[in-house]
Short mmCIF file of C-alpha atoms and ligand atoms in Angstrom, two decimals:
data_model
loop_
_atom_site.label_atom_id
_atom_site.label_comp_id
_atom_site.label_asym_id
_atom_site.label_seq_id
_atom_site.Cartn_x
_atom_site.Cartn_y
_atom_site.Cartn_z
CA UNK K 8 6.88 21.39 -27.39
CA UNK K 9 5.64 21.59 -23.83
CA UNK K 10 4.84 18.88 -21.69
CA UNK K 11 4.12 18.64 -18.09
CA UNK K 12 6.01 16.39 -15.60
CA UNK K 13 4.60 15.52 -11.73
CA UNK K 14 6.65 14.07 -9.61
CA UNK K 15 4.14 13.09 -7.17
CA UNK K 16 6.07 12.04 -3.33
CA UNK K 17 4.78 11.08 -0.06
CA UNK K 18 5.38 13.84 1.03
CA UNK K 19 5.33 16.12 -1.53
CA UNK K 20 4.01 16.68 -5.22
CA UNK K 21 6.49 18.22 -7.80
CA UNK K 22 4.33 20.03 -10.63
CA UNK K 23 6.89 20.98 -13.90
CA UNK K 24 6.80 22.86 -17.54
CA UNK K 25 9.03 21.39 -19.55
CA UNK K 26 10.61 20.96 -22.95
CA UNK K 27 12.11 17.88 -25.00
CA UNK K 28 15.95 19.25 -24.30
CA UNK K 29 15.40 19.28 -20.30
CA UNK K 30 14.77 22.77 -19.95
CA UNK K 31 12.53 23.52 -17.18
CA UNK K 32 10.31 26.72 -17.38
CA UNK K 33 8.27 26.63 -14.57
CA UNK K 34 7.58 24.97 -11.10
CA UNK K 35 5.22 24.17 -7.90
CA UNK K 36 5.63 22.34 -5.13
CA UNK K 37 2.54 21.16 -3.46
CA UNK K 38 2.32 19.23 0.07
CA UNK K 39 0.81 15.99 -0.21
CA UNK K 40 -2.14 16.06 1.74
CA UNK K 41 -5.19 13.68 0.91
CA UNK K 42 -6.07 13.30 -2.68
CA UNK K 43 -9.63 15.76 -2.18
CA UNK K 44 -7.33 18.81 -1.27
CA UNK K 45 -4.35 17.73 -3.13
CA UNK K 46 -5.05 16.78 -6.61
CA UNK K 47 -7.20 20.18 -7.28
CA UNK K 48 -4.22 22.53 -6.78
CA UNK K 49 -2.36 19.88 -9.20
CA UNK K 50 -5.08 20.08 -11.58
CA UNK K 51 -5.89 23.81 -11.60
CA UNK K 52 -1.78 23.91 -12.30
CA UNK K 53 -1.29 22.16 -15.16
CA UNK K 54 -4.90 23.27 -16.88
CA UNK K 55 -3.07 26.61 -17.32
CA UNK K 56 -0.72 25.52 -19.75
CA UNK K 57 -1.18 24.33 -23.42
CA UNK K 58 0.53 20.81 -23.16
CA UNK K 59 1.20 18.21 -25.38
CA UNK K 60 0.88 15.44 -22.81
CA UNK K 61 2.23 15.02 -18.69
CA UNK K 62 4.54 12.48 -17.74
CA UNK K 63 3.69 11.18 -13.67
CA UNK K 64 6.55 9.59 -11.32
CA UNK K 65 4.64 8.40 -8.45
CA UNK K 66 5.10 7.01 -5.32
CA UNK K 67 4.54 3.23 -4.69
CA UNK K 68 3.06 0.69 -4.57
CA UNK K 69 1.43 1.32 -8.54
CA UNK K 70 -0.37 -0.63 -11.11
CA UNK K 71 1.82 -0.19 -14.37
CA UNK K 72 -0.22 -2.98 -16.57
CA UNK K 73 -1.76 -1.44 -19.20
CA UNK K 74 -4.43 -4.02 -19.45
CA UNK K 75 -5.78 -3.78 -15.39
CA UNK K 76 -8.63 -2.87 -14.35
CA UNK K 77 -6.98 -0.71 -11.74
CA UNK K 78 -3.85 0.42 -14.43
CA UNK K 79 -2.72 4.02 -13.09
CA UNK K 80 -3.89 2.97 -9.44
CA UNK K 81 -1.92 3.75 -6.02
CA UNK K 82 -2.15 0.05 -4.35
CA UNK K 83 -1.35 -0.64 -0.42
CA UNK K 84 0.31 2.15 0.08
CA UNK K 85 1.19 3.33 3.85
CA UNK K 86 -0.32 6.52 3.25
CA UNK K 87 -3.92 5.36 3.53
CA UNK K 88 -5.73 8.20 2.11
CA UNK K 89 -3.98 7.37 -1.15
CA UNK K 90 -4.70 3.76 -0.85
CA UNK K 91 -6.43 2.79 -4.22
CA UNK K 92 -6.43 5.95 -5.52
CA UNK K 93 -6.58 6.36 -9.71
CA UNK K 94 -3.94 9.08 -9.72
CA UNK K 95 -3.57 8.69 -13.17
CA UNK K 96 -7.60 8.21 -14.36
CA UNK K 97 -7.95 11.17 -12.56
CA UNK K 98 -5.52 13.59 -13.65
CA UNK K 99 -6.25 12.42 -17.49
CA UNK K 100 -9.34 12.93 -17.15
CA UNK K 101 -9.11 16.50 -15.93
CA UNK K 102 -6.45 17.58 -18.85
CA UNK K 103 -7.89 15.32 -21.50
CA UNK K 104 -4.79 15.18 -22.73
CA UNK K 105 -2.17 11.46 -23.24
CA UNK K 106 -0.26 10.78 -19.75
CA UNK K 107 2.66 8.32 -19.10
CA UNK K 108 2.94 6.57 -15.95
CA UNK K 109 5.72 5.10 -13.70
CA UNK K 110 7.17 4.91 -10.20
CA UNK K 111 9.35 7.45 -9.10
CA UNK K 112 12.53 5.86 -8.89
CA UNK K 113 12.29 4.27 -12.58
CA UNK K 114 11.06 8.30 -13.32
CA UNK K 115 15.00 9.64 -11.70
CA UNK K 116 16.42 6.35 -13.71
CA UNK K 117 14.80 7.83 -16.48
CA UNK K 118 16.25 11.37 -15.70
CA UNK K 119 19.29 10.46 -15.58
CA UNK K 120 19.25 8.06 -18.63
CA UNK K 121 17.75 10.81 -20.61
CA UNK K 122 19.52 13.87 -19.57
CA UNK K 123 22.50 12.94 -16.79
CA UNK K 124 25.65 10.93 -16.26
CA UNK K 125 23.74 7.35 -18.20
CA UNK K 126 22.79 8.97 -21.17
CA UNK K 127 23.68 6.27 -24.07
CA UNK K 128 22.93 3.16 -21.74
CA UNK K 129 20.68 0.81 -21.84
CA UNK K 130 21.03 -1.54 -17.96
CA UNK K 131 21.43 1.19 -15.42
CA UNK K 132 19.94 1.07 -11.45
CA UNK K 133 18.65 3.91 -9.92
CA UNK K 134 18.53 3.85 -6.05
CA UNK K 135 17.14 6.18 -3.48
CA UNK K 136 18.07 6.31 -0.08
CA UNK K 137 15.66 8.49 1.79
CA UNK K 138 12.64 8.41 3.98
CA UNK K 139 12.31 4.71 2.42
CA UNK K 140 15.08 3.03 -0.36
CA UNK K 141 13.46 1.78 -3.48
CA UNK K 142 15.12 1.68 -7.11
CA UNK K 143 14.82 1.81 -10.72
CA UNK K 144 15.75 -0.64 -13.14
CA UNK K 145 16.47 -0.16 -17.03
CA UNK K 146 17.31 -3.34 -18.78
CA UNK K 147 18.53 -3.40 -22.55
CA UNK K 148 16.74 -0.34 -22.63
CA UNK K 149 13.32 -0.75 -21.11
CA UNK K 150 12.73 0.00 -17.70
CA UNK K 151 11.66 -2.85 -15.71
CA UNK K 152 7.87 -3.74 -14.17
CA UNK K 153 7.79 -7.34 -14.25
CA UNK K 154 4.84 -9.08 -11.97
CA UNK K 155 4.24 -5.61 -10.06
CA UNK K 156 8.32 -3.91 -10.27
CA UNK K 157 10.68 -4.49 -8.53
CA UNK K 158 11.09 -3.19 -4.59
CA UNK K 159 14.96 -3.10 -4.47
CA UNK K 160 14.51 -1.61 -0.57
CA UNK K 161 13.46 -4.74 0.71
CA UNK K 162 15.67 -7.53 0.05
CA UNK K 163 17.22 -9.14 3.10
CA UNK K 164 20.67 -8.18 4.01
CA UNK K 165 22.95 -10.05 6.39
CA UNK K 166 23.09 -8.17 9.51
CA UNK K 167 26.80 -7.07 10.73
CA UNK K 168 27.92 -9.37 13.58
CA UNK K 169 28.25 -6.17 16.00
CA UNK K 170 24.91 -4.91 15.00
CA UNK K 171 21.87 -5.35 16.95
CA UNK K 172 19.00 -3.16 15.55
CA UNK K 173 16.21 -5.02 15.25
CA UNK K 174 15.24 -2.94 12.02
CA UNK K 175 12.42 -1.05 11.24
CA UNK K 176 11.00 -2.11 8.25
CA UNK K 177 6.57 -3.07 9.49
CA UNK K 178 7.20 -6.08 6.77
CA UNK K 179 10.35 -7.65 6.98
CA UNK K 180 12.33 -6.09 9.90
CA UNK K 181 15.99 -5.95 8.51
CA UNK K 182 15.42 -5.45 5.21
CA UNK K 183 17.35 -3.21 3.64
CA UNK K 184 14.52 -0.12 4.31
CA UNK K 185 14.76 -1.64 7.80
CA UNK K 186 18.44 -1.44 8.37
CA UNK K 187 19.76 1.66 6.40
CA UNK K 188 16.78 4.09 5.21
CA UNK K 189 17.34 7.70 6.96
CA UNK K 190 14.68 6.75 9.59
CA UNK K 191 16.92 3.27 10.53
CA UNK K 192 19.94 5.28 11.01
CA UNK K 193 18.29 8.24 12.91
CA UNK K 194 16.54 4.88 15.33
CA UNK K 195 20.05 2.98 15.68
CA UNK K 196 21.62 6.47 16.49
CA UNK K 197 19.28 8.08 18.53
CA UNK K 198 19.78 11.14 16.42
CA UNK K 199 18.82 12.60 12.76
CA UNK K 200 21.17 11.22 9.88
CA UNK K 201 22.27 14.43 8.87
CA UNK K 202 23.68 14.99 12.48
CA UNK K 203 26.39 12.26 12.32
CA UNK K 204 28.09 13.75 9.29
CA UNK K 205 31.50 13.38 12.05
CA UNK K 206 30.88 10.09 13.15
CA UNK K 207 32.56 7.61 10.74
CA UNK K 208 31.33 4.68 12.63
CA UNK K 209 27.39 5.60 11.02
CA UNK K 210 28.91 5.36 8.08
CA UNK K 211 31.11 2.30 7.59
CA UNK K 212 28.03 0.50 8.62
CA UNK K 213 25.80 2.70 6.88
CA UNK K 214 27.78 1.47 3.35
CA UNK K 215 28.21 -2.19 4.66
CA UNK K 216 24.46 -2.38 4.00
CA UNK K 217 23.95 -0.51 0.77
CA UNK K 218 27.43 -2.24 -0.63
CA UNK K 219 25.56 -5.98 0.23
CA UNK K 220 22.41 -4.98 -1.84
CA UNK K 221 24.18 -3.28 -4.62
CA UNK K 222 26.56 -6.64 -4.53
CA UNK K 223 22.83 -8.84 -5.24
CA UNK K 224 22.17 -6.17 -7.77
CA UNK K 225 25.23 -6.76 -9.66
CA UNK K 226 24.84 -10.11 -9.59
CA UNK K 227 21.28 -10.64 -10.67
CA UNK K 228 20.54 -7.33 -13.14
CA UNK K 229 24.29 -7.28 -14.55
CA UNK K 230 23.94 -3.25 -14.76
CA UNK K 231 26.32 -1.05 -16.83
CA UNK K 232 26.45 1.57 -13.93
CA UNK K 233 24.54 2.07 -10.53
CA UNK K 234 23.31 5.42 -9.44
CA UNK K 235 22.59 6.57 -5.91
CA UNK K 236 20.57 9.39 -4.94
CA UNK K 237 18.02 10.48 -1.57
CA UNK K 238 18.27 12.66 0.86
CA UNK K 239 20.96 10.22 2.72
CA UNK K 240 23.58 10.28 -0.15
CA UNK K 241 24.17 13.77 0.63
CA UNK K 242 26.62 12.47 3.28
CA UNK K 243 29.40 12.88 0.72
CA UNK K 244 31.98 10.93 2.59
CA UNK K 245 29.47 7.58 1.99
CA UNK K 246 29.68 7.17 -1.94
CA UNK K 247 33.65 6.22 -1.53
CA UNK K 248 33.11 3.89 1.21
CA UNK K 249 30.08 2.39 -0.75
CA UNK K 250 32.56 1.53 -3.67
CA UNK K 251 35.82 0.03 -1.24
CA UNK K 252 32.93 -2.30 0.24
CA UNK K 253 31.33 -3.38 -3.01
CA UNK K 254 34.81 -3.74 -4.16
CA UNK K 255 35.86 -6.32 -1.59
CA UNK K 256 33.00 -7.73 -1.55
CA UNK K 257 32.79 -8.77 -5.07
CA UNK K 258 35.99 -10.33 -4.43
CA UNK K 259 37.73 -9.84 -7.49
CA UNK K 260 34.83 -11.84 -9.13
CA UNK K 261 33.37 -9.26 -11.57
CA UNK K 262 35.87 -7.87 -14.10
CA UNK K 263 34.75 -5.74 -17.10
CA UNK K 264 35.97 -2.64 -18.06
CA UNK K 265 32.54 -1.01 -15.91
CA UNK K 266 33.48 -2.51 -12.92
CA UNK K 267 36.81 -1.75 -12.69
CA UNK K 268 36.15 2.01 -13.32
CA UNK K 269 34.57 1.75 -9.79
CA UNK K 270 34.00 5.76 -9.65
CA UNK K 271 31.79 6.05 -12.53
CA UNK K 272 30.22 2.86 -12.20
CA UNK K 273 28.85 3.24 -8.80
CA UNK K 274 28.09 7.32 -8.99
CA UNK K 275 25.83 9.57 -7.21
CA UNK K 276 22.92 11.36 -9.18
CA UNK K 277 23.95 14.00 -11.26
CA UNK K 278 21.03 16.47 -12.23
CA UNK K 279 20.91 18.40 -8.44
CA UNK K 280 17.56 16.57 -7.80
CA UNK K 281 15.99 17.29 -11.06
CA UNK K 282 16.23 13.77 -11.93
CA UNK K 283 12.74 12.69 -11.04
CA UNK K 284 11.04 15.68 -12.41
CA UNK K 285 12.88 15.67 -15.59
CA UNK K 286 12.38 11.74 -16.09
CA UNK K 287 8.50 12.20 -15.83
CA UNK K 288 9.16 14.82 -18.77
CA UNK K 289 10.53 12.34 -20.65
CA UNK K 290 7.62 9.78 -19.66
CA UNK K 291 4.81 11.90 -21.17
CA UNK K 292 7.13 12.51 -24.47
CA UNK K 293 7.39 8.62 -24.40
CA UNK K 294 3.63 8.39 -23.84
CA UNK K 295 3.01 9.68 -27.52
CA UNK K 296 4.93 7.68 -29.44
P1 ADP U 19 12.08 11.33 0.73
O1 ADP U 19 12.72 9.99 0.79
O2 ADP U 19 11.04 11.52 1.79
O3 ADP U 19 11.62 11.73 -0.63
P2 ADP U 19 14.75 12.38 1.18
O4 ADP U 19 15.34 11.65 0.03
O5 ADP U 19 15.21 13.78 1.42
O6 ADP U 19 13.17 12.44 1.09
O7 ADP U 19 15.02 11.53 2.46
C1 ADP U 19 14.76 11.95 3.75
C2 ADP U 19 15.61 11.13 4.71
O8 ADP U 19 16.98 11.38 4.39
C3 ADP U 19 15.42 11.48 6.16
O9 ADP U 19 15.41 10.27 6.92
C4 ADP U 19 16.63 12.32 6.51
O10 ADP U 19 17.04 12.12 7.85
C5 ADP U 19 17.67 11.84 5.54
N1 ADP U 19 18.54 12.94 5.12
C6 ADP U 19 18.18 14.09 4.52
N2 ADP U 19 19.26 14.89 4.33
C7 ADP U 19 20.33 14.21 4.81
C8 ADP U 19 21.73 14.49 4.92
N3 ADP U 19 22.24 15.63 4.50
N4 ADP U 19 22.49 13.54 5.49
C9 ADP U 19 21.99 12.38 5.94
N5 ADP U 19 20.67 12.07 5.86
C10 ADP U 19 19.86 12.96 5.33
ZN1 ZN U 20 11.11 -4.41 4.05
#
């Protein structure tokens, strides 16, 4: 069977043939510009193929209900030519053919439940830390939307007593977004975060933030395993200081078998950036059923 999977960013849109085992057979990558010139290229792209349905990870905020009269909708989005924009009426529409629909980070959650290192689980977080930090949440096997779904970026974190960045997030300030998304660090710093590889000082504060909100996550969703992905996880020194601070800062509180196997249960993503693209795969197989 093929199906199509979009991964559709901010600042790009990730266009993908694909088959039930994960195999990928052909990509695009298209800029995101405004939906006129964007969604055509899109469009003309997957009309070439046969498919049996498309799976779409999309950038937030979305309308996931089912019963809305703006279901499939971009909402208030920052990028305000995509501001209540029917992604999903529209691309339907054009293939005439059954789409699935979800944000982007439950899409890499998906990924990586499907095909990566939480295959066989059923509560698993999936966090990006990039441009912005949002997650994914699968609980007893169904990925999470509640009222809207959840924005794991913005919860408030307690600000280290040395630190005085104001933060950057337009709605809260120091959020989490505000205090340790790529564009925070590259403010504090003064420079980009993938030019402070050397300077362990970034970093320890860097994973004093993420460790706090993974600590809340831990507490409230009771995952089996978190997994961190986005362009600033490539810092590979950051995943082990991540653990040691979730570690102490748990306290000795939490202890299942999971938790104490601190490596696996607080992981980086494991399908080289695929995740996303091969999680909306599995959204337009799931579409069908
Ligand atoms: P997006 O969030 O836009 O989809 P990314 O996940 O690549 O894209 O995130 C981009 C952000 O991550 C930028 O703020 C950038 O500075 C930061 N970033 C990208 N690569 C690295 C790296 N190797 N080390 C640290 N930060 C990085
Ligand atoms: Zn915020």
């Amino acid at each position: 069977m093929m199906y199509g999977a979009l991964e559709a960013g901010g600042t790009k849109m990730v266009c993908a043939i694909g088959d039930e085992y994960g195999h990928i057979f052909d990509r695009i990558r298209i800029p995101t510009g405004t939906p006129q010139d964007t969604m055509p290229l899109i469009i003309e792209y997957f009309s070439q193929y046969e498919l049996e349905s498309l799976g779409i990870a999309c950038f937030g905020p979305i309308d996931l209900h089912k019963g809305s009269t703006t279901y499939g909708y971009i909402l208030n989005t920052p990028k305000l030519a995509w501001r209540n924009y029917n992604i999903l009426g529209t691309i339907s529409e054009a293939l005439g053919i059954p789409c699935g629909f979800d944000t982007d980070v439950n899409g890499s959650l998906l990924g990586e439940v499907t095909f990566g290192c939480a295959r066989g689980l059923t509560d698993v977080i999936y966090l990006t830390i990039g441009t912005g930090i949002g997650g994914g949440v699968m609980t007893g096997g169904r990925l999470l939307h509640g009222m809207l779904h959840p924005e794991l970026g913005h919860i408030i974190v307690n600000p280290r007593a040395d630190d005085n960045y104001a933060g950057n997030c337009p709605y809260h300030g120091r959020c989490l977004e505000g205090m340790a998304a790529g564009p925070a660090i590259e403010k504090r710093w003064g420079q980009k975060a993938e030019m402070l590889t050397d300077n362990n000082t970034v970093w320890k504060l860097e994973a004093y933030y993420i460790a706090q909100a993974l600590c809340t996550y831990i507490m409230t969703l009771s995952p089996q395993k978190i997994i961190l992905g986005g362009g600033v996880m490539h810092q590979n020194q950051l995943i082990d200081m991540i653990r040691e601070e979730v570690a102490s800062m748990v306290g000795g509180y939490i202890d299942t078998r999971e938790f104490r196997n601190i490596k696996t249960y607080i992981c980086t993503a494991s399908l080289n950036d695929d995740q996303g693209i091969l999680g909306a795969i599995k959204l337009a197989i799931d579409c069908k059923l």
